[in-house]
Coordinates of N, CA, C and O and ligand atoms in Angstrom, one line a residue:
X170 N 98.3 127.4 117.9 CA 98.3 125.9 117.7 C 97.3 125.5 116.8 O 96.1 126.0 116.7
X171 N 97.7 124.7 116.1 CA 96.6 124.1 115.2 C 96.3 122.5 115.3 O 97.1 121.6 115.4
X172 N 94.9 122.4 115.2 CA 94.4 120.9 115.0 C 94.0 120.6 113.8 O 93.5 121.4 113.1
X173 N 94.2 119.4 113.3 CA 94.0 118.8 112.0 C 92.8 118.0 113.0 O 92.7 117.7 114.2
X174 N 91.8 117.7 111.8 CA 90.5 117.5 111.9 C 90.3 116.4 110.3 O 90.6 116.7 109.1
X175 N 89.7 115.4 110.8 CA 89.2 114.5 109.6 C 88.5 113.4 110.0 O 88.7 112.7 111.0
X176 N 87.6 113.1 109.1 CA 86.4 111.9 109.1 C 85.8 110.8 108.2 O 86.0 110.9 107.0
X177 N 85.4 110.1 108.5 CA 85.0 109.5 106.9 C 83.5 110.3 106.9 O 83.4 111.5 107.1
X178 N 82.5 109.6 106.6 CA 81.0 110.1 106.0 C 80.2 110.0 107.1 O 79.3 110.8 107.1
X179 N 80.4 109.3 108.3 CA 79.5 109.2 109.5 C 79.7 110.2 110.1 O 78.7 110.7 110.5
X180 N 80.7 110.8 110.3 CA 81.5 112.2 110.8 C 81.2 113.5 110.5 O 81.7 114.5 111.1
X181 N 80.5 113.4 109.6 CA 80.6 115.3 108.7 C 80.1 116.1 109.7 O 80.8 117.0 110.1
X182 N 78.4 115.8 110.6 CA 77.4 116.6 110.9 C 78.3 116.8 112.3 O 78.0 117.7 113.1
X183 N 79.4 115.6 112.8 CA 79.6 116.2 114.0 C 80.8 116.9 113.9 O 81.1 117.5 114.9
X184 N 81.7 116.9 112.6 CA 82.7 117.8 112.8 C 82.6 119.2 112.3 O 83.5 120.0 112.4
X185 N 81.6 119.3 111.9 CA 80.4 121.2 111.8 C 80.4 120.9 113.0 O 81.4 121.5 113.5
X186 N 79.9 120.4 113.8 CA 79.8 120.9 115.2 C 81.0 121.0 116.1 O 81.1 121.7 117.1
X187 N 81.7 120.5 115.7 CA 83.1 120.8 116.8 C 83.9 121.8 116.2 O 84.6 122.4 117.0
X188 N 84.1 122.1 114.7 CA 85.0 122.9 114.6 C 84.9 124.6 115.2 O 85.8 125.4 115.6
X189 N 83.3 124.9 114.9 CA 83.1 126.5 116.0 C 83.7 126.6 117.3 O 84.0 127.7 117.7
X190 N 83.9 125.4 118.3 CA 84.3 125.3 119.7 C 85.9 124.9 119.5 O 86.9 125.1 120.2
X191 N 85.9 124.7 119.0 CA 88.3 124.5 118.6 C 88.1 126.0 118.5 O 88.3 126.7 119.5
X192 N 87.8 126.6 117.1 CA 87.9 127.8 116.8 C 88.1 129.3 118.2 O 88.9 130.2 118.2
X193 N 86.8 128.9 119.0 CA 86.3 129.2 119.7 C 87.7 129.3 120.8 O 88.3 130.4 121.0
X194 N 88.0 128.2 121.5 CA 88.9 128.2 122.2 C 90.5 128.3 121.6 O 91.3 127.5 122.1
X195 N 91.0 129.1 120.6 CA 91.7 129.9 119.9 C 93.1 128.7 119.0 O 94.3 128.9 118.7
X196 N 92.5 127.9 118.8 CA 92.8 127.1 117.6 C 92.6 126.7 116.6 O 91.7 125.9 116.3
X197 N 93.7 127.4 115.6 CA 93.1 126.8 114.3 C 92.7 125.8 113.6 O 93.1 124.8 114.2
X198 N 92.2 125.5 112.8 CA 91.6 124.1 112.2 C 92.3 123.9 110.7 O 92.6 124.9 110.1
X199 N 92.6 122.7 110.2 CA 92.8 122.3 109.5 C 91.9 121.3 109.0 O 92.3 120.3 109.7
X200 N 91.0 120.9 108.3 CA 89.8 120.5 107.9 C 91.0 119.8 106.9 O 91.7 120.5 106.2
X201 N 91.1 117.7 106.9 CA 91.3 116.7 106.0 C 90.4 116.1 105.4 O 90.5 114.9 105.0
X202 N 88.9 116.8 105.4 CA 88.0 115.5 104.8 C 87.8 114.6 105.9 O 88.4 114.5 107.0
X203 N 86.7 113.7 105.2 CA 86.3 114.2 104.1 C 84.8 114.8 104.6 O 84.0 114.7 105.5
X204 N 84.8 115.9 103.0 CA 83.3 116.7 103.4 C 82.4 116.1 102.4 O 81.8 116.8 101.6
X205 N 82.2 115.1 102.4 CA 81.5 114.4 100.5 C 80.3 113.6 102.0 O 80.5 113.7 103.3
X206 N 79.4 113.0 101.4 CA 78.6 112.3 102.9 C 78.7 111.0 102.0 O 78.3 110.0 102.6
X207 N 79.2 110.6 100.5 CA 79.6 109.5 100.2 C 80.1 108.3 100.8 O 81.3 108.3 100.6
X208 N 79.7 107.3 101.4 CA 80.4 106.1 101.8 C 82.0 106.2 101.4 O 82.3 106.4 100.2
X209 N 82.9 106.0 102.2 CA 84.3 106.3 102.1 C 85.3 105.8 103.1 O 84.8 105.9 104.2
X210 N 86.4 105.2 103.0 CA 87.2 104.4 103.6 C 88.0 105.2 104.9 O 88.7 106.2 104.6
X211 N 87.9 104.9 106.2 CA 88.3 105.9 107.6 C 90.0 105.6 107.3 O 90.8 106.6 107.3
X212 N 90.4 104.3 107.0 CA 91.6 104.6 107.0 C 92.6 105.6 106.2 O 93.7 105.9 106.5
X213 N 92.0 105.8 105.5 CA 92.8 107.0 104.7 C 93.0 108.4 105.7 O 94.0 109.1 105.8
X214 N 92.5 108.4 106.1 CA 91.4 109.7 107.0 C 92.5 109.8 108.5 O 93.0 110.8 108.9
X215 N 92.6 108.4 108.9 CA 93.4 108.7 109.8 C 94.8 108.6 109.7 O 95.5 109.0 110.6
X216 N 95.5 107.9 108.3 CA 96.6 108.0 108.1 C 97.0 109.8 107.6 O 98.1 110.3 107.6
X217 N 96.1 110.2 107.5 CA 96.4 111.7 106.7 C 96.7 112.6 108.2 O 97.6 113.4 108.3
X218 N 96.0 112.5 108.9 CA 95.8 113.7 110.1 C 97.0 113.0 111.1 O 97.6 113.8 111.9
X219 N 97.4 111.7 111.0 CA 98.8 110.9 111.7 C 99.7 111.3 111.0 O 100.7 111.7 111.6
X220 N 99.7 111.4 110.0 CA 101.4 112.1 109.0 C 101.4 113.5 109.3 O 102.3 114.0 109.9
X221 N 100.2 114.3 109.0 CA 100.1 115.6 109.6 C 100.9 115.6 111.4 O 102.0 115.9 111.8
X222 N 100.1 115.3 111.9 CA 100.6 115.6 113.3 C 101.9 115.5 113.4 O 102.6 116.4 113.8
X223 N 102.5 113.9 112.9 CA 104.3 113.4 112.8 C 104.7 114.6 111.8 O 105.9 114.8 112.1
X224 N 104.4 115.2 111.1 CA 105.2 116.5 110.6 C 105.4 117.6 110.4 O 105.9 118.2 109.4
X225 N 104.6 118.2 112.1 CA 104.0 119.4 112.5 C 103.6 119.9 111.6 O 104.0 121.1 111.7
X226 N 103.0 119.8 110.7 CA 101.9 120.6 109.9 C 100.4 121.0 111.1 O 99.6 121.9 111.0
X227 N 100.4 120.1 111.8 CA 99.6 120.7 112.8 C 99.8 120.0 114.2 O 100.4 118.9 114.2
X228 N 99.3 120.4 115.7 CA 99.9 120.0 116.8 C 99.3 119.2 117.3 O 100.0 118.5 118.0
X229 N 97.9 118.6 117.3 CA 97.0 117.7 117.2 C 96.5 117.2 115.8 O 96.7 117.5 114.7
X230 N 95.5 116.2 116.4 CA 94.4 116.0 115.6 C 93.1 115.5 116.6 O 92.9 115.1 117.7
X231 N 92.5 115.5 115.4 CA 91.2 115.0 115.7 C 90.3 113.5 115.0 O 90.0 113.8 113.8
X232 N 90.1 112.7 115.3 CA 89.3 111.8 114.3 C 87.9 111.5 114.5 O 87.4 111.6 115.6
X233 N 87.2 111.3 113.3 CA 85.9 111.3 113.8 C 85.1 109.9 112.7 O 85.1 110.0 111.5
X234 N 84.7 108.8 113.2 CA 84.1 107.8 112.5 C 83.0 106.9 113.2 O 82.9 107.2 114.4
X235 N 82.4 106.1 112.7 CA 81.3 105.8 113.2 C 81.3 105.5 114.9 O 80.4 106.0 115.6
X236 N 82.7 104.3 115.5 CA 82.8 104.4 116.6 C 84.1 105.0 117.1 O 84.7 105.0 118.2
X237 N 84.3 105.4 116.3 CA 86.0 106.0 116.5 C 86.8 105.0 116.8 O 87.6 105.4 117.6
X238 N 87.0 103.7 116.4 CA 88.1 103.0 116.0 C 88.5 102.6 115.0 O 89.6 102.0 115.2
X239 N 88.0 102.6 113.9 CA 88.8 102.3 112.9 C 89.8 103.3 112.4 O 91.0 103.3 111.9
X240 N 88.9 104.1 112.6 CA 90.2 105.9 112.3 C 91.4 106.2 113.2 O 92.3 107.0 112.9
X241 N 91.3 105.3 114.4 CA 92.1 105.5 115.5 C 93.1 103.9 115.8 O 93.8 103.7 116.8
X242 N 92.9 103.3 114.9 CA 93.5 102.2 114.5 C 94.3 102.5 113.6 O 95.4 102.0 113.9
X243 N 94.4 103.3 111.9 CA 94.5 103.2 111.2 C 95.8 104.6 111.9 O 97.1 104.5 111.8
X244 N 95.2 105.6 112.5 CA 96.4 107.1 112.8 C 97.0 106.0 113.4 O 98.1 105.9 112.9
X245 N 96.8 104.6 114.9 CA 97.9 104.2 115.1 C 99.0 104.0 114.6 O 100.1 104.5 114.9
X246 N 98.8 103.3 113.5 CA 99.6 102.9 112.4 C 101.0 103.7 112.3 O 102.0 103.1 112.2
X247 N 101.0 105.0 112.4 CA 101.9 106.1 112.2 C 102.8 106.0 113.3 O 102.4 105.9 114.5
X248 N 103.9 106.0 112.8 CA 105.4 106.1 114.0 C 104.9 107.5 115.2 O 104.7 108.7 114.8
X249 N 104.7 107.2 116.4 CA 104.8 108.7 116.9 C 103.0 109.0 117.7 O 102.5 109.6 118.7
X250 N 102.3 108.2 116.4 CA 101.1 108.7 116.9 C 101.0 107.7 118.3 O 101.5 106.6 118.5
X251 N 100.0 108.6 119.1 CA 99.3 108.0 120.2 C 97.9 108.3 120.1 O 97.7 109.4 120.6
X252 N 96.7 107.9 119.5 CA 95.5 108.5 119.6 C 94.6 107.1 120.2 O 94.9 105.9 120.3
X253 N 93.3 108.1 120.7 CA 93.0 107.5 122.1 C 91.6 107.9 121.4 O 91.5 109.0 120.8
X254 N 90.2 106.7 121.4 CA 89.2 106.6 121.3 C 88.5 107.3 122.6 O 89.1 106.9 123.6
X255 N 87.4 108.2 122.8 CA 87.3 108.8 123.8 C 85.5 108.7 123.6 O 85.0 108.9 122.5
X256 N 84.7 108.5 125.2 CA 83.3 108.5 125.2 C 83.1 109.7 126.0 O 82.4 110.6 125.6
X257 N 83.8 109.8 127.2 CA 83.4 110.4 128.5 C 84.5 111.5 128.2 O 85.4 111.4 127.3
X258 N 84.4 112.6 129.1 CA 85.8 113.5 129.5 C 86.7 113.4 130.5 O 87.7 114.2 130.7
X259 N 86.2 111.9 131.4 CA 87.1 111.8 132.2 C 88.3 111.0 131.5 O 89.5 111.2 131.9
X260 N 88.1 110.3 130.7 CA 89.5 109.5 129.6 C 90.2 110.3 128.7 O 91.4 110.1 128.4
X261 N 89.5 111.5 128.0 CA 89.6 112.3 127.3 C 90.8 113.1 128.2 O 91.9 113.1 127.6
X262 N 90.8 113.6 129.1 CA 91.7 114.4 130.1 C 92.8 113.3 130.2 O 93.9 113.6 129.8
X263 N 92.6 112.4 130.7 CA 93.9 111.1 131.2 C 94.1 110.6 129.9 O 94.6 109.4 130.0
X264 N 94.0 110.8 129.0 CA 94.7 110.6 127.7 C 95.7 111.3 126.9 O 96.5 111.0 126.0
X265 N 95.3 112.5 127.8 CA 96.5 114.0 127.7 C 97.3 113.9 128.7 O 98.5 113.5 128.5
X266 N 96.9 114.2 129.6 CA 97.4 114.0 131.0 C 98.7 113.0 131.4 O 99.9 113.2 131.6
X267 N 97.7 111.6 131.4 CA 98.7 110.5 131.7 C 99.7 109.9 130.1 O 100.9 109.6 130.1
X268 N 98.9 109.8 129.2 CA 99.5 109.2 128.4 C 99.9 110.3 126.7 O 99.9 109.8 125.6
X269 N 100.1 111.5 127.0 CA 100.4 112.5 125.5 C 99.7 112.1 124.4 O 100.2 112.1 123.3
X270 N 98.3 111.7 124.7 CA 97.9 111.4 123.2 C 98.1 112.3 122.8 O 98.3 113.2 123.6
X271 N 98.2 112.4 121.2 CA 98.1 113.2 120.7 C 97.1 113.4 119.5 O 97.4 114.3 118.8
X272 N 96.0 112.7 119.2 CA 95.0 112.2 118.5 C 93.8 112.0 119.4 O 93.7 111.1 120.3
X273 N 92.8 112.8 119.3 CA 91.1 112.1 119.6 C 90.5 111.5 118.7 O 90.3 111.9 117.6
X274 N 90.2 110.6 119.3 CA 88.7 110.2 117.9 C 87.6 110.0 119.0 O 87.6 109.8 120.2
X275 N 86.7 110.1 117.8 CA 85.5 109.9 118.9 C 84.8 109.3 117.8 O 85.1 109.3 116.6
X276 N 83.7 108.8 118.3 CA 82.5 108.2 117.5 C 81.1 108.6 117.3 O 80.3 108.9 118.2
X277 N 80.8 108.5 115.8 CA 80.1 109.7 115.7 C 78.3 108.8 116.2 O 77.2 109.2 116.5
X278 N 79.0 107.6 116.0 CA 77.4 106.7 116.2 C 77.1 106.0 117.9 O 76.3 105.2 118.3
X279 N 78.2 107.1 118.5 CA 78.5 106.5 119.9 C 78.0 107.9 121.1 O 77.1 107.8 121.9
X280 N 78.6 109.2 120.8 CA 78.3 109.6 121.4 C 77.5 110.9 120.8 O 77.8 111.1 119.6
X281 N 76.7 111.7 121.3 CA 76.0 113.3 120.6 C 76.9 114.1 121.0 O 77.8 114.0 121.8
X282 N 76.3 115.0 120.2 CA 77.2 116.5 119.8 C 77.4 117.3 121.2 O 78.3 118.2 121.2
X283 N 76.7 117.0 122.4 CA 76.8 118.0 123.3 C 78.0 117.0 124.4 O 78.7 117.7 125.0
X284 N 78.1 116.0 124.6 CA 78.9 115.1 124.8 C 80.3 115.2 124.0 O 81.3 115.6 124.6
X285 N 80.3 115.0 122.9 CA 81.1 115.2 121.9 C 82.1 116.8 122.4 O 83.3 116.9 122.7
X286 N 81.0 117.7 122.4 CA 81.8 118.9 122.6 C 82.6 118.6 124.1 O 83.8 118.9 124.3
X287 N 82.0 118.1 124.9 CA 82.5 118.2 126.5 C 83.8 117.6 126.3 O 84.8 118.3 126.6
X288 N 83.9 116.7 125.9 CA 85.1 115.8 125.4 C 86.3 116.1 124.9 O 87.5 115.8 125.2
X289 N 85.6 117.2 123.5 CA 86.8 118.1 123.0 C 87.2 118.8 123.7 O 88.4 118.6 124.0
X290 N 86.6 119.8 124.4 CA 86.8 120.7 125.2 C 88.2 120.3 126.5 O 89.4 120.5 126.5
X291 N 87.4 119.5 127.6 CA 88.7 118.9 128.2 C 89.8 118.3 127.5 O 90.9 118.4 128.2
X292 N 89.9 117.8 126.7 CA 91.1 117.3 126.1 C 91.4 118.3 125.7 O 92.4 118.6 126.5
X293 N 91.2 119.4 124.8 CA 91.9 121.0 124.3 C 92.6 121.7 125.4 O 93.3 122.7 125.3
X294 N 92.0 120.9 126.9 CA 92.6 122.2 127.8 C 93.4 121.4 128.9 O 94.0 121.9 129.8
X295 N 93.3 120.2 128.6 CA 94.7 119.4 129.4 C 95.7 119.3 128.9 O 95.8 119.0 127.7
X296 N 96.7 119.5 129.7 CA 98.6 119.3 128.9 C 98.5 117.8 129.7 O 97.7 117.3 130.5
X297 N 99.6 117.4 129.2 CA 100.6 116.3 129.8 C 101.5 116.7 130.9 O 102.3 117.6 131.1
X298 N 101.1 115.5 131.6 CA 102.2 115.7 132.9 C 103.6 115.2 132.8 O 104.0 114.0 132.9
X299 N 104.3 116.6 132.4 CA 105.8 116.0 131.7 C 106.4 115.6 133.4 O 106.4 116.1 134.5
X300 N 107.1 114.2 132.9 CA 108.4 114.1 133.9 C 107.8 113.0 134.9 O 106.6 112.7 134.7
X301 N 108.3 112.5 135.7 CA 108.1 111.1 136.1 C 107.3 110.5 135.7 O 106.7 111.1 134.8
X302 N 106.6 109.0 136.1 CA 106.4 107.9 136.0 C 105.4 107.8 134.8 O 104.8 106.7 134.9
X303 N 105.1 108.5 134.0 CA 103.9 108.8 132.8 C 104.8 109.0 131.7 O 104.7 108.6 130.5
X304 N 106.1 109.9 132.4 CA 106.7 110.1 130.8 C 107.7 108.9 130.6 O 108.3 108.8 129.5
X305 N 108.0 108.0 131.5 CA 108.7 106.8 131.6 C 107.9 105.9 130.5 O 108.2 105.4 129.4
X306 N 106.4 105.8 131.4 CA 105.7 105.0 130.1 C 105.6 105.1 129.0 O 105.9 104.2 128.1
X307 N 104.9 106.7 128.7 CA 104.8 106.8 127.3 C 106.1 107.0 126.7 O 105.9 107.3 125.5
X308 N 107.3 107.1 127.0 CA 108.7 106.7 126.7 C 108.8 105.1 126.2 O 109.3 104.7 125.2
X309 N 108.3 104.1 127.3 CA 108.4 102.6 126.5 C 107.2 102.2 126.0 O 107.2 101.0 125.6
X310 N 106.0 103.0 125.9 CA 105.1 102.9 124.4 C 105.9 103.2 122.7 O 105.8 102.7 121.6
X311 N 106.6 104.1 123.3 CA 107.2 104.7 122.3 C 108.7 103.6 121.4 O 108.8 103.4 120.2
X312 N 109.1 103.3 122.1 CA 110.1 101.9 122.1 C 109.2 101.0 121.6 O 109.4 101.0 120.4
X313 N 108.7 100.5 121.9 CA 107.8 99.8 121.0 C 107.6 99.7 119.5 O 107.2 98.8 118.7
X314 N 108.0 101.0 119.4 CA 107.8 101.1 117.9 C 109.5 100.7 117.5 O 109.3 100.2 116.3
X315 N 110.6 100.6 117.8 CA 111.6 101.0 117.8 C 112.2 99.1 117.5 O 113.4 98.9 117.5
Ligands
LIG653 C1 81.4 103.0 108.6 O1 80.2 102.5 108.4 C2 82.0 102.5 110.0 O2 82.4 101.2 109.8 C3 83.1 103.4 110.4 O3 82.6 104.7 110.5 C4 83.8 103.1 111.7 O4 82.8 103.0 112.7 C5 84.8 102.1 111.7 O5 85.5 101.8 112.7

């Protein structure tokens, strides 16, 4: 399985730190930028890693920006995506769980790296609870687009 991974410039120092622990727990990475620490626009960032995911070029992603919504606003945008702003690991898990995100963002000016990892971690290792009343929902989230 592979994760697509991308950030704007607030992001860099924490996505060196998460990508050894994806790695780690036996997924590949796909690194979208950006790696520049130049001031730079999140929306691009999250539309790239939302088209990725909508065309399995990879099975997740990841977003990473100052509070992790603008990047997670912009992957909404994308037919398909569900990505979910995450602080704690208990939302991080019920984001998989209850609702198939398929997008993390996190924020890089919100939470630290040892937080950060906890976060990725549960989310990498929760599935979705396919079949009743969750996949109902995220069935008429999905309508929505429709
Ligand atoms: C960039 O300064 C900042 O606005 C961005 O990283 C993000 O927090 C936006 O939602």
């Amino acid at each position: 399985m592979k994760i697509g991974i991308a950030n704007d410039h607030s992001g860099l120092v924490l996505k060196a730190a998460l990508i050894p622990l994806i790695e780690e727990k036996g997924y590949g990475v796909v690194d979208y930028g950006t790696n520049d620490t130049a001031s730079c626009d999140y929306p691009k960032y999250g539309k790239i890693v939302g088209e990725a995911v909508m065309a399995g070029e990879v099975d997740y992603g990841i977003l990473i920006c100052g509070t992790g919504l603008g990047i997670s606003l912009a992957a909404n945008k994308i037919k398909g995506i569900r990505a979910a702003v995450c602080s704690e690991p208990y939302t991080a898990k019920m984001s998989k769980e209850h609702n198939n995100c398929n997008i993390l963002a996190l924020g890089s000016r919100v939470v630290g790296e040892d937080l950060a990892k906890m976060i990725v971690a549960v989310w990498l290792d929760t599935t979705f609870e396919i079949g009743g009343r969750h996949q109902r929902r995220v069935d008429m989230i999905s309508a929505i687009e429709t």
